[in-house]
Amino acid sequence: MVLRYHRSLSVHFGPKSHVASRIENMEWVATGRSWVDRSLCRWFELCGTHHMIFRSGWTWQKAAYGIPPMLPDFKPFWDSGEEDPDKWSQEEKTLREIPDYVFDYAPYVHLFSGELFWPSDLGEHLAHTTPRLNYTVIGGTEHDRDLRNLKELNDIEKGEHSRFVYLQSDDNVEENPSWLTSDHNIPSAPSPRYDVDPDAPWPHEDDRERPDQPAEQTVITDQSSKIPDFRTSELTPSTNGRCGGNSGFTCKGRKGGQCCSIHGWCGKSDVYCDTYCDPLHGNCNDLLHPPPATPKPDLRRRGLEDYKPPTRQHTFGKSNAPAILVVVDKGNGTIDAFWFFFYSFNQGQKVFNIRFGNHVGDWEHTLVRFHHGKPESVFFSEHDFGDAYAWHAVEKYLPNPDGSDTMLGTFSNDTIEAVAKRPVVYSAFGSHAMYATPGLHPYVLPWGLLHDQTDRGPLWDPALNVKSFVYDYQNHTVRASTLNPHAPTGWFDYAGHWGDKYYPLSDPRQYRFAGQYHYVNGPTGPKFKRLGREEVCQGRGICHIRHWLGGQKAKRLRPVDGGEEGGLPGGNTTDDAPQ
């Protein structure tokens, strides 16, 4: 997640700056290669301006001499735990059990359709990084770290319990190595099948586009137009108005409306092209330049008063990168289920076409809080310390009973609220910040200069590949759950950074303006995200739980019965005590 821009110069020069931070800043400026650069940085906060202009220096090819080093096989990392589950007592097994309802209400995640950096496996990330004490390689640790022994780095001399320890990339990240982009971890798409009934009932029967209707051109966003070829290469223009899911059809190139709704039909009105648009199987409105507003038809599906959930289980949405589930028992019937998502790279946002806030390693999370087995609220790790919502306010998905591998959502279908259980989360382009709605999400700066963007891109079902743990926040101990008893826990206790230290001024990839860096520190891990928080919010201030979904027009849904703060150079906090 990108750093907080409102901190600006106070990150280094404000009244709360620590003496050590000032000294570190002076040392950083001193790494500049020219007197002019150092002087501009000291007096005008214009650091590395020539790096920003001459970007050819950002990439370079390593000289290949001899045989490349053999990287460790990271796949066994997840089975390297040292405990013997056969020796666990019944009491110990009970402590490690994950309640079934945690998975019944597990979130779905819509990754952005034009994403460049996809979910990553911790083990693979570790295999391509080397532990460093600040900028110095820690001798004897090259390629011998795994998810079991990573916590040993906490004892490195002068590391201050890993505060100054970083997992430095072995590659130049500007060259986008495959482990960094993680294309191989993109969630699986539904397998095409062409036997879907085109006459199956659907909530917009009167509004549905037919093949003989004239086509309408719809503008799409720059990012969503860059959908990877693997998603569209086998799709054919729809001949019966169906799209998405396992239909094998796209609305692009057909003679009717060329927008595809998440419910699996082609159309041309805002119902298809705006909030409910599937960017993988049709065109969508440009959120930066939306078309004139048009009346929206009633979105409620008729005849679902006696609806029963389908028994068929979907298999799409599985990523090769496991999600991390950490369950915390807070007592008095309160259970917190933290769903953590790891990415090997965070792409920062642009302000006036200048990018700030890149960092290697990225942890995001969604928290579902339960009380006596019932979901009560949801926290999203969006920018500006995140947002919390009452359970009834968030959108939920239910697999479509028609077998099309599409989803029915409570946004457009009030009648399924009683049976739709799983909340929907939207991961922002580049930063992976998590939001409750698709669209543009401005923050900090006025006029939308700084914003995240989300849409209904590839659907990730983290419950299909998850490593689960239970955490005792009172004594700071973590246990592998009974679902994966051989999973290691050493990685969880590692207190250092999961990425590079912010690059020195001498590095051609680095620059800094007004206290904001092009490359910032990598983040710390889940243990330092206030797992023992009393309120559902991550911040320490007053926790406001919203009972409606935000936006220009707040949407309130009826109830149904029965950050990561910038602190150190680079903007990622590292000194949160484990809770």
XYZ file of C-alpha atoms in Angstrom:
579
model
C 0.000 0.000 0.000
C 1.327 3.381 -0.943
C 2.482 5.780 1.766
C 0.395 8.597 3.193
C 0.943 11.748 1.146
C -0.441 14.083 3.770
C 2.628 13.404 5.935
C 4.812 15.225 3.394
C 7.870 16.918 4.895
C 6.865 16.023 8.437
C 8.024 12.486 7.763
C 11.582 13.739 8.121
C 11.572 17.296 9.375
C 8.484 17.621 11.551
C 8.596 18.226 15.303
C 8.133 14.527 16.052
C 11.123 13.423 13.975
C 13.536 11.312 15.962
C 17.208 12.270 16.069
C 18.072 8.927 14.452
C 15.720 9.712 11.571
C 17.389 13.056 10.975
C 20.790 11.413 10.955
C 19.563 8.739 8.550
C 18.161 11.426 6.263
C 21.499 13.266 6.184
C 23.278 10.001 5.374
C 20.763 9.296 2.610
C 21.246 12.731 1.036
C 25.018 12.257 1.243
C 24.772 9.259 -1.098
C 23.939 11.622 -3.975
C 26.544 11.358 -6.723
C 26.876 15.067 -7.455
C 27.150 18.253 -5.413
C 24.268 19.768 -7.376
C 21.976 16.849 -6.576
C 22.870 16.890 -2.889
C 22.393 20.651 -2.669
C 19.015 20.614 -4.429
C 17.934 17.857 -2.089
C 19.082 19.598 1.104
C 17.725 23.047 0.340
C 14.766 22.543 -2.000
C 13.730 18.900 -1.375
C 14.326 18.100 -5.060
C 16.213 14.832 -4.794
C 17.287 12.780 -7.793
C 15.515 14.918 -10.386
C 17.851 13.659 -13.121
C 16.884 10.083 -12.202
C 13.264 10.892 -12.938
C 14.140 12.489 -16.284
C 16.671 9.923 -17.526
C 14.794 6.697 -16.874
C 17.078 4.608 -19.067
C 19.211 4.122 -15.971
C 16.408 2.291 -14.173
C 17.067 -0.997 -15.955
C 20.209 -2.945 -16.555
C 21.097 -6.478 -17.500
C 23.143 -8.612 -15.171
C 26.296 -10.049 -16.669
C 25.805 -13.791 -17.077
C 28.989 -15.643 -16.236
C 29.002 -19.365 -15.701
C 25.999 -21.289 -14.343
C 23.255 -19.244 -12.653
C 22.881 -19.948 -8.930
C 20.428 -22.676 -8.011
C 17.428 -21.267 -6.164
C 15.814 -23.301 -3.387
C 12.617 -25.160 -4.185
C 10.045 -23.108 -2.302
C 7.148 -25.563 -2.689
C 8.105 -27.711 0.350
C 8.365 -24.570 2.498
C 4.708 -24.808 3.484
C 5.165 -28.327 4.892
C 8.337 -27.631 6.847
C 6.744 -27.175 10.265
C 8.543 -29.009 13.065
C 5.565 -29.984 15.224
C 4.093 -33.481 15.336
C 0.270 -33.244 15.278
C 0.024 -36.851 16.507
C 1.367 -35.650 19.862
C -1.200 -32.916 20.295
C -3.616 -33.332 23.180
C -7.329 -32.891 22.612
C -7.096 -29.503 24.307
C -4.305 -28.487 21.938
C -6.310 -29.612 18.912
C -9.275 -27.591 20.116
C -7.095 -24.475 20.333
C -6.080 -24.997 16.711
C -9.517 -25.545 15.200
C -11.013 -23.018 12.774
C -14.810 -22.662 13.115
C -16.716 -23.675 9.983
C -18.537 -20.359 9.874
C -15.248 -18.554 9.186
C -15.181 -20.241 5.767
C -18.946 -19.916 5.249
C -18.463 -16.140 5.367
C -15.046 -15.971 3.676
C -14.584 -13.001 1.330
C -14.366 -13.050 -2.436
C -11.778 -10.680 -3.915
C -12.098 -8.949 -7.273
C -8.587 -8.207 -8.505
C -8.302 -5.329 -10.956
C -8.762 -6.359 -14.585
C -5.614 -4.538 -15.708
C -3.461 -5.532 -12.734
C 0.265 -5.962 -13.375
C 1.345 -7.451 -10.031
C -0.721 -10.437 -8.924
C -0.967 -12.451 -5.673
C 2.327 -14.026 -4.620
C 3.513 -17.022 -2.635
C 5.579 -16.157 0.448
C 7.921 -19.053 -0.264
C 8.614 -17.971 -3.837
C 9.177 -14.405 -2.673
C 11.663 -15.639 -0.085
C 13.542 -17.697 -2.680
C 14.245 -14.541 -4.711
C 15.352 -12.270 -1.884
C 18.414 -12.020 0.372
C 18.340 -10.800 3.999
C 20.185 -7.538 4.554
C 20.997 -5.410 7.556
C 20.013 -2.076 6.058
C 21.995 -2.215 2.768
C 24.535 -4.893 3.793
C 24.071 -8.588 3.011
C 23.853 -10.671 6.180
C 26.603 -13.231 5.753
C 25.655 -16.894 5.761
C 21.961 -16.290 5.054
C 21.951 -16.320 1.261
C 19.338 -18.803 0.056
C 19.166 -20.710 3.341
C 16.104 -18.913 4.666
C 12.745 -20.658 4.580
C 9.352 -20.144 6.181
C 10.440 -22.180 9.185
C 13.648 -20.401 10.204
C 12.987 -16.852 8.986
C 12.387 -15.682 12.561
C 16.071 -16.318 13.354
C 16.791 -13.015 11.619
C 15.258 -11.310 14.662
C 18.438 -12.159 16.582
C 20.873 -10.560 14.131
C 23.329 -8.295 15.941
C 22.489 -4.592 15.497
C 19.240 -5.556 13.800
C 17.170 -4.326 16.760
C 14.831 -7.314 16.579
C 14.767 -7.096 12.757
C 13.790 -3.418 12.671
C 16.709 -2.864 10.308
C 16.465 -6.208 8.496
C 15.149 -6.293 4.924
C 14.448 -9.043 2.398
C 16.208 -7.412 -0.543
C 15.246 -8.429 -4.073
C 17.942 -10.386 -5.935
C 16.698 -8.875 -9.206
C 16.196 -5.370 -10.495
C 12.484 -4.913 -9.868
C 12.214 -2.368 -12.700
C 12.723 -5.259 -15.097
C 9.599 -6.999 -13.757
C 10.939 -10.528 -13.140
C 8.272 -13.219 -13.291
C 8.287 -13.905 -9.556
C 7.489 -10.238 -8.973
C 4.585 -9.963 -11.421
C 3.324 -13.460 -10.477
C 1.262 -13.972 -13.624
C 1.271 -17.697 -12.813
C -0.818 -16.960 -9.712
C -3.727 -15.261 -11.469
C -6.933 -16.940 -10.209
C -8.343 -19.610 -12.497
C -11.190 -18.620 -14.779
C -14.335 -20.728 -15.250
C -13.864 -23.528 -17.770
C -15.840 -22.656 -20.927
C -18.977 -24.655 -21.556
C -21.479 -23.913 -24.268
C -24.579 -25.644 -22.964
C -25.893 -22.743 -20.880
C -29.580 -22.145 -21.466
C -29.897 -18.758 -23.224
C -33.518 -18.505 -22.098
C -32.780 -18.952 -18.391
C -34.637 -16.359 -16.254
C -32.729 -13.242 -15.395
C -33.645 -10.050 -13.524
C -33.462 -7.758 -16.562
C -35.507 -9.699 -19.076
C -37.028 -6.530 -20.538
C -33.692 -4.729 -20.668
C -31.634 -7.574 -22.078
C -29.882 -6.934 -25.372
C -30.637 -9.190 -28.350
C -28.228 -9.927 -31.225
C -30.319 -7.992 -33.727
C -30.082 -4.736 -31.763
C -27.606 -2.102 -32.983
C -24.193 -2.013 -31.409
C -23.234 0.869 -29.157
C -19.651 1.984 -28.670
C -18.568 2.086 -25.029
C -15.357 3.706 -23.859
C -13.170 1.684 -21.529
C -10.503 2.774 -19.075
C -6.824 2.721 -19.940
C -5.998 0.062 -17.346
C -8.948 -2.217 -18.012
C -8.174 -2.193 -21.715
C -4.901 -3.930 -20.919
C -6.514 -7.181 -19.852
C -4.010 -10.043 -20.238
C -4.475 -12.098 -23.408
C -4.876 -15.333 -21.416
C -8.292 -14.067 -20.308
C -9.705 -13.288 -23.737
C -7.855 -15.476 -26.207
C -10.455 -18.286 -26.164
C -13.569 -16.120 -26.023
C -15.861 -15.624 -29.003
C -18.448 -12.870 -29.591
C -21.772 -13.812 -28.035
C -24.487 -15.068 -30.354
C -27.265 -15.459 -27.776
C -26.685 -12.539 -25.418
C -24.877 -14.612 -22.780
C -21.369 -13.730 -21.588
C -18.866 -14.298 -18.816
C -18.716 -17.185 -16.422
C -18.176 -20.478 -18.240
C -20.145 -19.433 -21.328
C -17.006 -18.910 -23.408
C -18.588 -15.728 -24.809
C -17.628 -12.065 -24.734
C -19.822 -9.112 -25.617
C -16.994 -7.440 -27.512
C -17.437 -7.616 -31.271
C -21.105 -8.649 -31.242
C -23.912 -6.757 -32.974
C -25.731 -5.898 -29.751
C -24.674 -4.138 -26.572
C -21.013 -4.766 -25.882
C -21.033 -4.526 -22.063
C -21.230 -7.693 -19.978
C -22.913 -7.620 -16.581
C -21.676 -9.791 -13.726
C -24.888 -11.783 -14.124
C -23.800 -13.026 -17.534
C -25.796 -10.980 -20.069
C -24.776 -8.487 -22.739
C -26.315 -5.034 -22.811
C -25.660 -1.363 -23.381
C -27.307 0.495 -20.507
C -25.578 1.506 -17.270
C -26.817 -1.671 -15.636
C -24.344 -3.530 -17.849
C -21.657 -0.900 -18.435
C -21.198 0.704 -15.036
C -21.184 -0.692 -11.478
C -22.155 -4.227 -12.476
C -19.866 -4.464 -15.503
C -17.543 -7.432 -16.013
C -14.425 -5.952 -17.696
C -13.090 -9.375 -18.663
C -15.993 -10.170 -20.985
C -17.070 -6.822 -22.406
C -16.496 -3.095 -22.546
C -17.080 -0.927 -19.478
C -17.628 2.785 -18.949
C -14.570 4.968 -18.507
C -14.757 5.945 -14.846
C -12.680 9.073 -15.435
C -15.023 10.242 -18.219
C -18.429 8.672 -17.512
C -21.284 8.998 -20.045
C -24.405 11.042 -19.208
C -26.506 9.427 -16.516
C -29.489 7.373 -17.658
C -32.425 5.982 -15.678
C -31.560 2.637 -14.132
C -34.154 -0.146 -14.182
C -35.247 -2.018 -11.088
C -32.459 -4.413 -10.198
C -34.456 -6.758 -8.043
C -34.950 -10.264 -9.265
C -38.514 -11.480 -9.091
C -39.616 -14.875 -7.890
C -36.759 -15.513 -5.442
C -38.811 -15.361 -2.256
C -38.315 -19.111 -1.769
C -34.817 -19.184 -3.217
C -32.493 -21.960 -2.062
C -28.706 -21.828 -2.490
C -27.338 -24.120 -5.211
C -25.662 -27.324 -4.095
C -23.157 -27.213 -6.945
C -19.773 -25.873 -5.796
C -17.767 -23.684 -8.136
C -14.089 -24.439 -8.702
C -12.940 -21.257 -10.450
C -11.160 -18.446 -8.642
C -8.332 -20.544 -7.203
C -4.871 -18.957 -7.113
C -1.596 -20.851 -6.838
C -0.619 -18.303 -4.193
C -2.165 -19.217 -0.838
C -4.043 -16.629 1.160
C -3.207 -16.405 4.856
C -6.001 -16.784 7.410
C -5.290 -15.779 11.010
C -8.101 -16.409 13.512
C -8.006 -14.577 16.843
C -10.318 -15.410 19.749
C -11.037 -12.147 21.611
C -13.207 -13.762 24.274
C -16.865 -13.193 25.141
C -17.922 -14.888 21.908
C -15.946 -12.529 19.635
C -13.826 -14.108 16.900
C -11.756 -12.106 14.405
C -10.923 -13.741 11.061
C -8.069 -11.882 9.371
C -7.680 -12.711 5.674
C -4.205 -11.604 4.583
C -3.158 -11.264 0.944
C 0.488 -11.006 -0.089
C 1.932 -9.476 -3.249
C 5.622 -9.310 -4.144
C 5.315 -5.736 -5.421
C 3.262 -2.643 -4.737
C 3.088 -0.156 -7.599
C 2.672 3.355 -6.208
C 0.317 5.989 -7.540
C 1.050 8.898 -9.847
C 0.612 12.563 -8.988
C 1.065 14.912 -11.959
C 2.433 11.902 -13.829
C 5.178 11.309 -11.235
C 4.996 7.965 -9.457
C 5.592 7.683 -5.727
C 5.428 4.853 -3.221
C 6.705 1.753 -5.026
C 7.846 -0.986 -2.670
C 8.809 -4.643 -2.772
C 6.479 -6.804 -0.706
C 2.882 -5.847 0.038
C 0.507 -7.086 2.755
C -3.203 -6.292 2.628
C -6.023 -7.673 4.722
C -9.745 -7.893 5.294
C -11.118 -8.648 8.740
C -14.489 -10.279 9.377
C -15.576 -9.980 13.017
C -17.981 -12.587 14.423
C -20.016 -12.532 17.611
C -21.314 -15.897 18.759
C -20.826 -17.303 15.268
C -22.613 -14.535 13.376
C -20.775 -11.940 11.238
C -20.990 -8.497 12.772
C -18.680 -6.188 10.805
C -15.987 -6.093 8.122
C -12.772 -4.065 7.940
C -11.105 -3.210 4.611
C -7.433 -2.137 4.527
C -8.034 0.700 2.108
C -5.951 3.883 2.109
C -6.130 6.345 4.994
C -6.231 3.686 7.712
C -9.016 1.621 6.170
C -12.787 1.539 6.613
C -15.140 -0.607 8.675
C -18.701 -1.514 7.729
C -21.581 -3.209 9.477
C -22.208 -6.657 8.058
C -25.573 -5.792 6.527
C -24.017 -2.900 4.585
C -21.446 -4.797 2.511
C -22.092 -6.502 -0.807
C -22.254 -10.309 -0.813
C -22.077 -12.850 -3.590
C -23.962 -16.053 -4.225
C -23.050 -18.469 -7.064
C -25.697 -18.305 -9.791
C -27.892 -21.425 -9.614
C -28.054 -21.672 -13.416
C -24.607 -23.306 -13.553
C -23.073 -20.442 -15.516
C -20.282 -19.779 -12.971
C -21.468 -16.197 -12.660
C -22.396 -14.496 -9.412
C -25.554 -12.969 -8.014
C -24.821 -9.918 -5.877
C -26.825 -8.158 -3.209
C -26.042 -4.823 -4.895
C -28.423 -5.725 -7.686
C -30.571 -8.354 -6.023
C -32.103 -7.483 -2.659
C -34.041 -10.743 -2.510
C -30.925 -12.902 -2.092
C -29.648 -11.021 0.964
C -31.046 -13.678 3.262
C -28.961 -16.425 1.633
C -25.870 -14.649 0.241
C -23.124 -15.064 2.840
C -19.759 -14.147 1.388
C -18.662 -10.473 1.302
C -17.100 -8.983 -1.813
C -13.774 -7.137 -1.641
C -12.220 -5.050 -4.420
C -8.433 -4.900 -4.763
C -7.088 -1.637 -6.190
C -4.883 -1.410 -9.264
C -1.201 -1.486 -8.305
C -1.536 -0.664 -4.613
C -3.864 -3.620 -3.847
C -5.644 -1.505 -1.232
C -8.976 -3.136 -0.381
C -12.345 -1.449 -0.889
C -15.991 -2.335 -0.465
C -17.094 -1.032 -3.880
C -15.820 -0.877 -7.467
C -14.906 2.472 -8.992
C -12.595 5.412 -8.266
C -11.519 6.074 -4.693
C -9.886 9.511 -4.159
C -7.929 10.036 -0.968
C -5.774 12.664 0.746
C -5.255 15.102 -2.155
C -8.076 17.302 -3.543
C -9.718 17.076 -6.991
C -9.041 13.363 -7.245
C -5.350 13.897 -7.999
C -4.574 10.795 -5.966
C -6.962 7.889 -6.297
C -7.228 4.126 -6.346
C -9.249 2.281 -8.959
C -11.131 -1.004 -8.564
C -13.377 -3.052 -10.818
C -14.876 -6.520 -11.162
C -11.753 -8.117 -12.594
C -10.655 -11.731 -12.009
C -12.513 -13.208 -9.057
C -10.229 -14.678 -6.400
C -11.690 -17.166 -3.943
C -9.072 -17.291 -1.166
C -10.872 -20.137 0.595
C -9.812 -22.517 -2.208
C -6.117 -22.183 -1.307
C -5.423 -20.939 2.198
C -2.931 -21.494 4.996
C -4.695 -21.020 8.314
C -3.384 -20.188 11.769
C -4.713 -19.263 15.193
C -3.120 -16.440 17.170
C -3.106 -15.789 20.912
C -2.755 -12.020 21.093
C -2.223 -12.029 24.860
C 1.035 -13.991 24.782
C 1.882 -13.321 21.115
C 1.987 -16.970 20.025
C 0.808 -18.430 16.748
C -0.226 -22.000 15.978
C -0.806 -23.789 12.687
C -4.446 -24.847 12.485
C -5.617 -28.443 12.283
C -6.347 -27.845 8.592
C -2.609 -27.544 7.818
C -0.832 -28.993 10.879
C 2.589 -29.109 9.178
C 2.590 -25.441 8.150
C 5.584 -23.529 9.591
C 5.133 -20.474 11.795
C 8.640 -18.973 11.848
C 7.764 -16.589 9.007
C 4.941 -15.161 11.139
C 7.295 -14.187 13.967
C 9.791 -12.525 11.601
C 9.782 -8.859 12.653
C 11.664 -7.388 9.695
C 10.624 -6.031 6.333
C 9.247 -8.173 3.504
C 10.991 -6.083 0.865
C 13.837 -3.713 0.023
C 15.009 -0.808 2.120
C 14.212 2.464 0.391
C 16.929 2.930 -2.218
C 19.748 5.444 -1.616
C 19.845 8.678 -3.555
C 22.744 7.312 -5.593
C 20.484 4.576 -7.004
C 19.265 5.647 -10.489
C 15.767 4.355 -9.653
C 15.320 6.647 -6.657
C 14.069 10.206 -6.284
C 12.277 12.226 -3.617
C 10.069 15.297 -3.824
C 8.413 17.037 -0.871
C 9.339 14.155 1.393
C 7.826 11.472 -0.857
C 9.994 8.725 -2.313
C 9.787 6.843 -5.575
C 10.805 3.657 -3.713
C 9.925 3.203 -0.049
C 10.536 0.543 2.588
C 8.966 -2.873 2.294
C 6.271 -3.577 4.942
C 6.276 -5.715 8.050
C 4.110 -8.825 8.281
C 0.682 -9.751 9.710
C 1.855 -9.984 13.329
C 2.343 -6.215 13.323
C -1.106 -5.244 12.005
C -2.682 -4.926 15.469
C -4.232 -8.385 15.545
C -5.245 -7.812 19.158
C -7.211 -4.651 18.367
C -10.254 -4.101 20.528
C -12.235 -2.357 17.828
C -12.552 -3.742 14.303
C -10.686 -0.729 12.871
C -6.899 -0.873 12.496
C -6.258 2.732 13.553
C -5.970 3.710 17.196
C -8.513 6.511 17.114
C -12.292 6.374 17.241
C -13.653 3.493 15.154
C -16.557 4.562 12.951
C -18.518 1.625 11.569
C -20.484 2.582 8.481
C -23.987 1.280 7.939
C -24.034 2.141 4.251
C -21.661 1.962 1.323
C -20.045 5.284 0.449
C -19.743 7.145 -2.812
C -21.318 10.227 -4.297
C -24.676 8.706 -3.490
C -24.618 6.744 -0.251
C -26.355 3.420 -0.554
C -27.946 2.000 2.560
C -28.981 -1.632 2.576
C -31.585 -2.998 4.944
C -30.362 -5.250 7.773
C -30.992 -8.972 7.413
C -32.133 -11.046 10.386
C -30.425 -13.764 11.978
C -3.114 0.992 7.224
C -0.800 1.208 7.453
C 0.518 4.555 8.622
C 3.560 6.221 7.107
C 6.239 6.674 9.726
C 9.788 5.749 8.802
C 11.436 6.801 5.552
C 9.391 5.161 2.866
C 6.109 5.393 4.676
C 5.668 1.858 6.063
C 5.433 1.558 9.803
C 7.774 -0.992 11.339
C 7.498 -0.431 15.063
C 3.960 -1.548 15.855
C 4.223 -3.913 18.790
C 2.583 -7.284 18.123
C -0.884 -7.492 19.627
